[in-house]
Coordinates of C-alpha atoms and ligand atoms in Angstrom, one line a residue:
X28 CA 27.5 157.2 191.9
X29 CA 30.4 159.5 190.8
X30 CA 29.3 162.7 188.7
X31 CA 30.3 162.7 184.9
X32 CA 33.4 164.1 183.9
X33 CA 34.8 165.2 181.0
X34 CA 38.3 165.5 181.9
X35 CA 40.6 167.8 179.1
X36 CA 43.8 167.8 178.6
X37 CA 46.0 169.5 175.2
X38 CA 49.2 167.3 175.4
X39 CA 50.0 163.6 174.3
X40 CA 53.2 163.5 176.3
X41 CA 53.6 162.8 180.0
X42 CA 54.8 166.0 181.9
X43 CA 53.7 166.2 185.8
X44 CA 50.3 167.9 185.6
X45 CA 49.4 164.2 183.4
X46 CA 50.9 161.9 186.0
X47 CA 49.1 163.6 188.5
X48 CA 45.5 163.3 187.3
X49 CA 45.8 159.3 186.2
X50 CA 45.1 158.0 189.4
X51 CA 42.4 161.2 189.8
X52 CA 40.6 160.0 186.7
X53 CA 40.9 156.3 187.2
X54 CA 38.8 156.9 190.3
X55 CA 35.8 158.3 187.9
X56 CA 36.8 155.8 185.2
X57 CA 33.1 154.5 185.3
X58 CA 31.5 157.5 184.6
X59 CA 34.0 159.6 182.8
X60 CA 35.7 160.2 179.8
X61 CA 39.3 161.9 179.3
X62 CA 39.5 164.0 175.7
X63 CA 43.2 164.8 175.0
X64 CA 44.2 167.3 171.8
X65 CA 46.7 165.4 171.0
X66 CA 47.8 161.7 170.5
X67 CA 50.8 160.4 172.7
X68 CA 51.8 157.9 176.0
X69 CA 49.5 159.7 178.1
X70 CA 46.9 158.3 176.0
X71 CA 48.6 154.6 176.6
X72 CA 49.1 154.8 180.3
X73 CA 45.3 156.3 180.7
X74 CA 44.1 153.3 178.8
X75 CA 46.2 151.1 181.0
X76 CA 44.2 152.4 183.9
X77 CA 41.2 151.2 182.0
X78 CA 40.0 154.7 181.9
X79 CA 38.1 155.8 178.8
X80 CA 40.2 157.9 176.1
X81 CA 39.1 159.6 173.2
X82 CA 41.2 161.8 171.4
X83 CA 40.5 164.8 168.9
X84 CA 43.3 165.4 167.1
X85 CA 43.9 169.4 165.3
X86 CA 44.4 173.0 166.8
X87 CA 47.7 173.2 165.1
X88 CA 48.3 176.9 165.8
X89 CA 47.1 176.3 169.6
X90 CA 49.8 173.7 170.3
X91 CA 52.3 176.0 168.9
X92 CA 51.3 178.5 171.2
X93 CA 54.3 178.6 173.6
X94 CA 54.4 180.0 177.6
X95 CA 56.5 183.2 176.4
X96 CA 54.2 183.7 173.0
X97 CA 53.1 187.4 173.4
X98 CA 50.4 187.4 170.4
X99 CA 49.5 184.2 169.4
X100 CA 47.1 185.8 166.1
X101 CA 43.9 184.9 165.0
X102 CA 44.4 181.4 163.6
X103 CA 44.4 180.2 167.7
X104 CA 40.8 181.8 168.0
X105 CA 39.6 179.8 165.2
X106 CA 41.1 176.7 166.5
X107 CA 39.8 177.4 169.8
X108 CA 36.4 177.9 168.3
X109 CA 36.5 174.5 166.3
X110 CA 38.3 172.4 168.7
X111 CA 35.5 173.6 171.5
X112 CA 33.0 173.0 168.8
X113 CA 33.8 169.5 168.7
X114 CA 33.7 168.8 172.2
X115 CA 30.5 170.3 173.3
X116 CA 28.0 167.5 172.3
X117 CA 30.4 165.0 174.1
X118 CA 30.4 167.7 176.9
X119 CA 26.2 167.3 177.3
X120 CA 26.5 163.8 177.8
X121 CA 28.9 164.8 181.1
X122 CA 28.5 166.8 184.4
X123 CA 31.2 168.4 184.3
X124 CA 34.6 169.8 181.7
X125 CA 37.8 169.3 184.0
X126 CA 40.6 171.1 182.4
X127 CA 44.3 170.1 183.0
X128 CA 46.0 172.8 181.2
X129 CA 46.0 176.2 180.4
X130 CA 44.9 175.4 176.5
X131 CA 42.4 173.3 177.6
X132 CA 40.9 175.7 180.0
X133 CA 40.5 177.8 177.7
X134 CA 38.9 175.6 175.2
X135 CA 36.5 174.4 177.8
X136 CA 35.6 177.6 178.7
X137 CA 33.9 177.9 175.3
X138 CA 32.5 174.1 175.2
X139 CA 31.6 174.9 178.7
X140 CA 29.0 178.1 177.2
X141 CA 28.3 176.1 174.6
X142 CA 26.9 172.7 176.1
X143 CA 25.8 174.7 179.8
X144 CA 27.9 172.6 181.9
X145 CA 30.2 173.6 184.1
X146 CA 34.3 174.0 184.1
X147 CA 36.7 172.9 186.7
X148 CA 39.8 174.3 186.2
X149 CA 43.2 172.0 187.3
X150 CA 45.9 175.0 187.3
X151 CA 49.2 173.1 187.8
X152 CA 51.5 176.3 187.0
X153 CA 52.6 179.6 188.8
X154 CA 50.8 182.3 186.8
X155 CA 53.8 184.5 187.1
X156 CA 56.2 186.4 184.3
X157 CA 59.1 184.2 184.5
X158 CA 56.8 181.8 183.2
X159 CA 54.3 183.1 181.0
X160 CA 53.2 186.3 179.1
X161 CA 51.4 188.6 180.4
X162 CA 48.7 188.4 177.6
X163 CA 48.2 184.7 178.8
X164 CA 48.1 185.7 182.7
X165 CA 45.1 188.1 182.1
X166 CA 43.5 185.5 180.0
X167 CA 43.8 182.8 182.1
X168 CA 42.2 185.0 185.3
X169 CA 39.4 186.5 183.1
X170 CA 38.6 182.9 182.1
X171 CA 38.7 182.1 186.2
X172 CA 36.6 184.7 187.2
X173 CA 33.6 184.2 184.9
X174 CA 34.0 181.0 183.7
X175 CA 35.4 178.3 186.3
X176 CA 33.4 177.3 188.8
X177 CA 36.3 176.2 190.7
X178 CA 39.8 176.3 190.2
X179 CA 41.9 173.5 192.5
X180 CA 45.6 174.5 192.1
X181 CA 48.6 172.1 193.1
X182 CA 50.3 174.3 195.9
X183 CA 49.4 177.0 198.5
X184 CA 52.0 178.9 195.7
X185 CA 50.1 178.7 193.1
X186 CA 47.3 179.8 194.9
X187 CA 48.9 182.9 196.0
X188 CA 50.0 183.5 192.1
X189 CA 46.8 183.5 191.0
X190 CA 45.0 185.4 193.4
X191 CA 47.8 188.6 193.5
X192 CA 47.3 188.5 190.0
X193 CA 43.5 188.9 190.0
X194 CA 41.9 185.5 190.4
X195 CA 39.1 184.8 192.6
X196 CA 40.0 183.8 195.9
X197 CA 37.0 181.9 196.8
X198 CA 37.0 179.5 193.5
X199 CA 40.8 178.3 194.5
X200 CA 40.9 175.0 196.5
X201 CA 44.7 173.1 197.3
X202 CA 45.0 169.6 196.3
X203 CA 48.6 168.7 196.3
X204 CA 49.7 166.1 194.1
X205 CA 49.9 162.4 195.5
X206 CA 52.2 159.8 194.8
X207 CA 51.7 156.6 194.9
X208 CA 54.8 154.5 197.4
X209 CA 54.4 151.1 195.9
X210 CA 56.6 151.4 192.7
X211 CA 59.8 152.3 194.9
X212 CA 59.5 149.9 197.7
X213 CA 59.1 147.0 194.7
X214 CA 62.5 148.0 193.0
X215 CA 65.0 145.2 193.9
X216 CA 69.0 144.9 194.7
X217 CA 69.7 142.9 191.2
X218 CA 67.2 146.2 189.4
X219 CA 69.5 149.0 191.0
X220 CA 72.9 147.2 190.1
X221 CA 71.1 146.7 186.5
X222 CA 70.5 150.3 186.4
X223 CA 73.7 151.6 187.5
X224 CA 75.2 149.0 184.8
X225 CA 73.3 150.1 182.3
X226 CA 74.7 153.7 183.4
X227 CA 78.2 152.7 183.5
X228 CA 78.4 153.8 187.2
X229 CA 79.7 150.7 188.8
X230 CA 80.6 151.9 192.9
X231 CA 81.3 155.2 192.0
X232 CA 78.6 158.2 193.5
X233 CA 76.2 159.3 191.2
X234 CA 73.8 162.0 192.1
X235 CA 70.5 162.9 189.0
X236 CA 68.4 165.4 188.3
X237 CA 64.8 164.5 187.1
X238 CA 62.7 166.1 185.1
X239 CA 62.1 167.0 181.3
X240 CA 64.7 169.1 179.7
X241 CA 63.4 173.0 179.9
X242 CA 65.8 175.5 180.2
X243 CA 63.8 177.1 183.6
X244 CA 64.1 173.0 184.9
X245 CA 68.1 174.5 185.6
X246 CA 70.3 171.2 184.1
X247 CA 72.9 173.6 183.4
X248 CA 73.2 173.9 187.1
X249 CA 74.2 170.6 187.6
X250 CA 76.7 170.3 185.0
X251 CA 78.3 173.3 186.0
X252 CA 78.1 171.5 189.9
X253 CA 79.6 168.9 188.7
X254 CA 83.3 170.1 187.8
X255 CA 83.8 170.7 191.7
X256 CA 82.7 166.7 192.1
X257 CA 85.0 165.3 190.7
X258 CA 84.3 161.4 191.6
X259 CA 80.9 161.9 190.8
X260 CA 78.5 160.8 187.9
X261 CA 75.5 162.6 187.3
X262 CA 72.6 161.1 185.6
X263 CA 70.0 163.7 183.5
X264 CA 66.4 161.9 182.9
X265 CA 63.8 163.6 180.8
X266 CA 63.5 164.4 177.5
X267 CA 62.0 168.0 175.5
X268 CA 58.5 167.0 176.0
X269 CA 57.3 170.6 175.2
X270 CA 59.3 172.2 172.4
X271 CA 62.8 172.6 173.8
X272 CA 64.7 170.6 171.7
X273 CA 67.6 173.5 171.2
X274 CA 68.1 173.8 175.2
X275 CA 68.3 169.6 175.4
X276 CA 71.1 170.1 172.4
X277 CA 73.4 172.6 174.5
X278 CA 73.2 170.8 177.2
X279 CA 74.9 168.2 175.9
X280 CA 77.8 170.9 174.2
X281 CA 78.0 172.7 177.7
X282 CA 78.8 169.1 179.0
X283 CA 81.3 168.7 176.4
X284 CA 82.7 172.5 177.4
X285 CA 83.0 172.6 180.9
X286 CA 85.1 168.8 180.8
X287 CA 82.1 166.9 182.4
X288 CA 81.3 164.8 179.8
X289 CA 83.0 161.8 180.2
X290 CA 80.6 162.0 183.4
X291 CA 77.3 162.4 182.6
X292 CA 74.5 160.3 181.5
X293 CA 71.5 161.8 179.2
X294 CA 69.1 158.9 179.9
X295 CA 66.3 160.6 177.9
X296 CA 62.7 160.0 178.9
X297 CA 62.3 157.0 181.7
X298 CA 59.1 155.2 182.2
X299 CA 61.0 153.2 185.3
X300 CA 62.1 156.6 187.8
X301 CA 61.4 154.7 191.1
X302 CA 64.2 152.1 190.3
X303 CA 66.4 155.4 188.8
X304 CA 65.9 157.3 192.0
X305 CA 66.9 154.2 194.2
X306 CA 70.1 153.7 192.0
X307 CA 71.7 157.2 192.7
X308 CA 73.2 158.3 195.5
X309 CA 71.7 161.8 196.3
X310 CA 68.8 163.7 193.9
X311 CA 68.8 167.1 192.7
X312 CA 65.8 169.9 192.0
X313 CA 67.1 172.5 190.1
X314 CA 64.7 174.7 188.8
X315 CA 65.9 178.4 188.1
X316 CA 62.5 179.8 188.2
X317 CA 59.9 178.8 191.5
X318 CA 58.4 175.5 190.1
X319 CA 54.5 175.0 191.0
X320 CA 54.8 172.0 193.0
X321 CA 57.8 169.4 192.1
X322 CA 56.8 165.8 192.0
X323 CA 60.3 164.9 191.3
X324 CA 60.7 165.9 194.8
X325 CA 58.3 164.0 196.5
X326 CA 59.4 161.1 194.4
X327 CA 63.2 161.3 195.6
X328 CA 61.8 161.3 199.0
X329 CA 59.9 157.9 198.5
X330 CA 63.1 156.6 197.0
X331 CA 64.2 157.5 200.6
X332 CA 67.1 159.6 198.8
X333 CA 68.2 163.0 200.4
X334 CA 66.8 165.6 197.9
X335 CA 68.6 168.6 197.6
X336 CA 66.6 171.6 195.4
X337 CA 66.7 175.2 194.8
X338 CA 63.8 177.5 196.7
X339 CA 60.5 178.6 195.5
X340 CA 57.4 178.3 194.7
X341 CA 55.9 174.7 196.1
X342 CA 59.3 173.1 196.8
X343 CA 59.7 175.4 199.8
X344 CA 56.1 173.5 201.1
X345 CA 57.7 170.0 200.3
X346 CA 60.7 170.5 202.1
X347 CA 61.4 171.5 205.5
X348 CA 65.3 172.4 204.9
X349 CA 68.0 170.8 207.2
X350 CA 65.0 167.9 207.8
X351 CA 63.9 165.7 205.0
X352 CA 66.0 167.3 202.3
X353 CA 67.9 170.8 201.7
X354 CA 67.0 174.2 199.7
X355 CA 69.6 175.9 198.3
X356 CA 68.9 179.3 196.3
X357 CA 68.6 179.0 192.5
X358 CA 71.0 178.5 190.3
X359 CA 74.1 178.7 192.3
X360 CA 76.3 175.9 191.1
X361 CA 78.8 176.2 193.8
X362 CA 76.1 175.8 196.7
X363 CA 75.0 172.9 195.0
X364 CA 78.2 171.5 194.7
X365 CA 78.5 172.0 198.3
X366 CA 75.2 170.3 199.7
X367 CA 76.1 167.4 197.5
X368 CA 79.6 167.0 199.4
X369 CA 78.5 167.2 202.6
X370 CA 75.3 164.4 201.9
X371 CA 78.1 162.0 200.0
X372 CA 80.8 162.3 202.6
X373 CA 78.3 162.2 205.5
X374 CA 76.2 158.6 204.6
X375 CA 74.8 158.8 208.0
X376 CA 72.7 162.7 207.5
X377 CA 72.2 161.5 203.9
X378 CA 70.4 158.2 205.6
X379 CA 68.6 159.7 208.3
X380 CA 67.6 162.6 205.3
X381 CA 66.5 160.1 203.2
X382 CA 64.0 158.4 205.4
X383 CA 62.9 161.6 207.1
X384 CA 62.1 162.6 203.5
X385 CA 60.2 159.3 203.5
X386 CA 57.7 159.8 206.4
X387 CA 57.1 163.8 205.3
X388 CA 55.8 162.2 201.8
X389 CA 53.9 159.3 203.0
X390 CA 52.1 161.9 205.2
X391 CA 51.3 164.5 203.0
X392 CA 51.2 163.5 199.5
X393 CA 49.5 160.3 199.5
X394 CA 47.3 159.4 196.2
X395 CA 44.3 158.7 198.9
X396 CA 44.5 162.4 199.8
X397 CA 44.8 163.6 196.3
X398 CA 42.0 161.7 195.3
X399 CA 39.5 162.3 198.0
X400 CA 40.3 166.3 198.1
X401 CA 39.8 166.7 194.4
X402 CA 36.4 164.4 194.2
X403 CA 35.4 165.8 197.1
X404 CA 35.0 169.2 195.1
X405 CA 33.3 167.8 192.5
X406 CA 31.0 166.2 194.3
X407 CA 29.9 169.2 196.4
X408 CA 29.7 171.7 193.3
X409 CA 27.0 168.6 191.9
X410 CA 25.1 168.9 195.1
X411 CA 25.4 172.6 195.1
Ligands
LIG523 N1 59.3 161.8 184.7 C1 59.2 160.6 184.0 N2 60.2 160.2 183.2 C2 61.3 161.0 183.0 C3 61.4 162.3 183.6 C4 60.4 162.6 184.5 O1 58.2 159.9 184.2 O2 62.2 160.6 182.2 C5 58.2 162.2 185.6 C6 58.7 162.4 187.0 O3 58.8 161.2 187.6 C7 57.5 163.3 187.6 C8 57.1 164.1 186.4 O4 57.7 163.5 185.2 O5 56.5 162.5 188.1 C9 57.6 165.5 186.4 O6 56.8 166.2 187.3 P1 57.3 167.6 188.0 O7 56.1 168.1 188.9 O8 58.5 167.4 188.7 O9 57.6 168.6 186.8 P2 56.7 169.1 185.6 O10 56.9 168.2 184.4 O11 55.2 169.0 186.0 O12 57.1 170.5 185.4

């Protein structure tokens, strides 16, 4: 029998660090519950997995919190307070609090005191200052060292970001995130030519980044690649999941500036990337600041598509360069523009890229691993 667990997580919409703990959750769907803040698909595609849901809705000033906010005032204490309030009798009735985000760490950290049970923290970012403010980096280790039993982070980079900024060592475990192959070997000939229709493509190349629209996620990269491709479409999929709405609107006027327009695609938020990925020609990572792990990646290289993304942070454990996919340094447009060249005018490397992509991420990043890893520490700190 599988140990009780009260899995946390402060967001509705369906950003990477969701995806990734479905198929986690599913596995402990008889004995578990999942509590999100906030209302959304997540909510839909956990309920799909017949996993149980519940979901308290409030904490206004937590969720406008953002990664850069450098004092986010008193009105976030009280909603911690209340929010963690409301969760601890539904926290006695579990083993465990496993927390999927930083807000939600922190909110089981005080449900955790509260109801005496235990917190697993799931850290899915790089606690570094390109990313977040140094207020929320010492809170975040504080709450690690004396509250979290155990913290399992989504790269060996994340790791190392947590510990060099004061996190305990021993606590940290790896699980890298596993996905599952199924979905892109299902997509058919008559789906891809659907897609690239629906695209306006026809035979032309196409190449696509994936991935919600954040200014760090780089797009503007890409669009300023794209003026030395000429023949080439580029598809953007994602949406602001997270309060980036101003960066999504300039992308689409930096389009419109540097002539590309006519040549790119905003497909907003996808629910159907396997058949995306298989429809374009060559997939780009284009993150301007080290990204914690990169399913995107892993997710071209299932879709047996040659990858091509910047360097740092997990993406430099995904890819072995030159192999199963190319790193290029961050935000150099012209680079970019380069790789892409060689992969379309080379189908033969892109091929062989594409498929040697394929074995690295049906080796490493299988949902079987994923699952096993990360209920393997649970199960141990229950016997401890
Ligand atoms: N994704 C999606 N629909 C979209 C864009 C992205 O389902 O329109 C998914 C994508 O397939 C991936 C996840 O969102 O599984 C993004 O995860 P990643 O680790 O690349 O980035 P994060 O959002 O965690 O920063």
């Amino acid at each position: 029998m599988r140990s009780r667990v009260l899995f946390l997580d402060h967001v509705g919409a369906l950003g990477g660090a969701e995806l990734a703990l479905i198929d986690v959750a599913r596995a402990y769907r008889d004995t578990s519950t999942f509590l999100l803040f906030a209302d959304g698909p997540f909510r839909t595609r956990l309920e799909r997995q017949g996993i149980q849901v519940e979901v308290i809705e409030g904490g206004t000033a937590l969720h406008s919190v953002r990664r850069e906010t450098r004092w986010p005032g008193p009105r976030v204490g009280w909603d911690v307070l209340s929010l963690a309030a409301r969760i601890a009798p539904l926290a006695r009735r579990h083993d465990f609090l496993h927390a999927n985000s930083q807000k939600a760490f922190i909110v089981a950290c005080v449900a955790g005191a509260v109801a005496r049970r235990p917190v697993i923290w799931d850290l899915n970012d790089l606690l570094i200052d390109q990313h977040f403010s140094r207020l929320n980096i010492t809170l975040d280790v504080l709450l690690a060292r004396h509250c979290a039993v155990r913290v399992m982070v989504n790269s060996e980079a994340s790791a190392r970001a947590l510990i060099a900024q004061g996190g305990p060592a021993h606590k940290v475990r790896v699980v890298y995130n596993g996905i599952d192959a199924a979905p892109f070997d299902a997509v058919t000939d008559a789906e891809i030519a659907a897609a690239r229709d629906e695209f306006g493509i026809g035979s032309r190349p196409a190449i696509a980044v994936f991935g919600r629209l954040a200014e760090w996620k780089g797009q503007r990269t890409a669009l300023q690649a794209l003026r030395h491709l000429p023949d080439v479409d580029l598809l953007l999929v994602g949406d602001a999941l997270f309060g980036e709405d101003a960066y999504a609107k300039s992308l689409r006027s930096d389009a419109v500036g540097l002539g590309v327009a006519d040549r790119v695609r905003f497909a907003g938020f996808r629910a159907d990337i396997p058949c995306l990925m298989r429809a374009v020609d060559v997939i780009l990572h284009t993150s301007i600041a080290p990204e914690p792990f990169g399913r995107v990646i892993v997710e071209g290289m299932l879709a047996r598509r040659p990858v091509v993304a910047t360097r740092g942070g997990g993406v430099d454990e995904i890819i072995d360069s030159g192999h199963d996919g190319m790193l290029i340094p961050a935000g150099d447009p012209d680079l970019l523009a380069g790789a892409v060249d060689r992969l379309l005018r080379d189908p033969v490397e892109a091929d062989r890229m594409g498929r040697a992509g394929r074995e690295t991420a049906e080796r490493k990043f299988t949902v079987n691993a994923m699952v096993e890893t990360m209920s393997r520490n649970i199960e141990e700190l229950a016997g401890a």
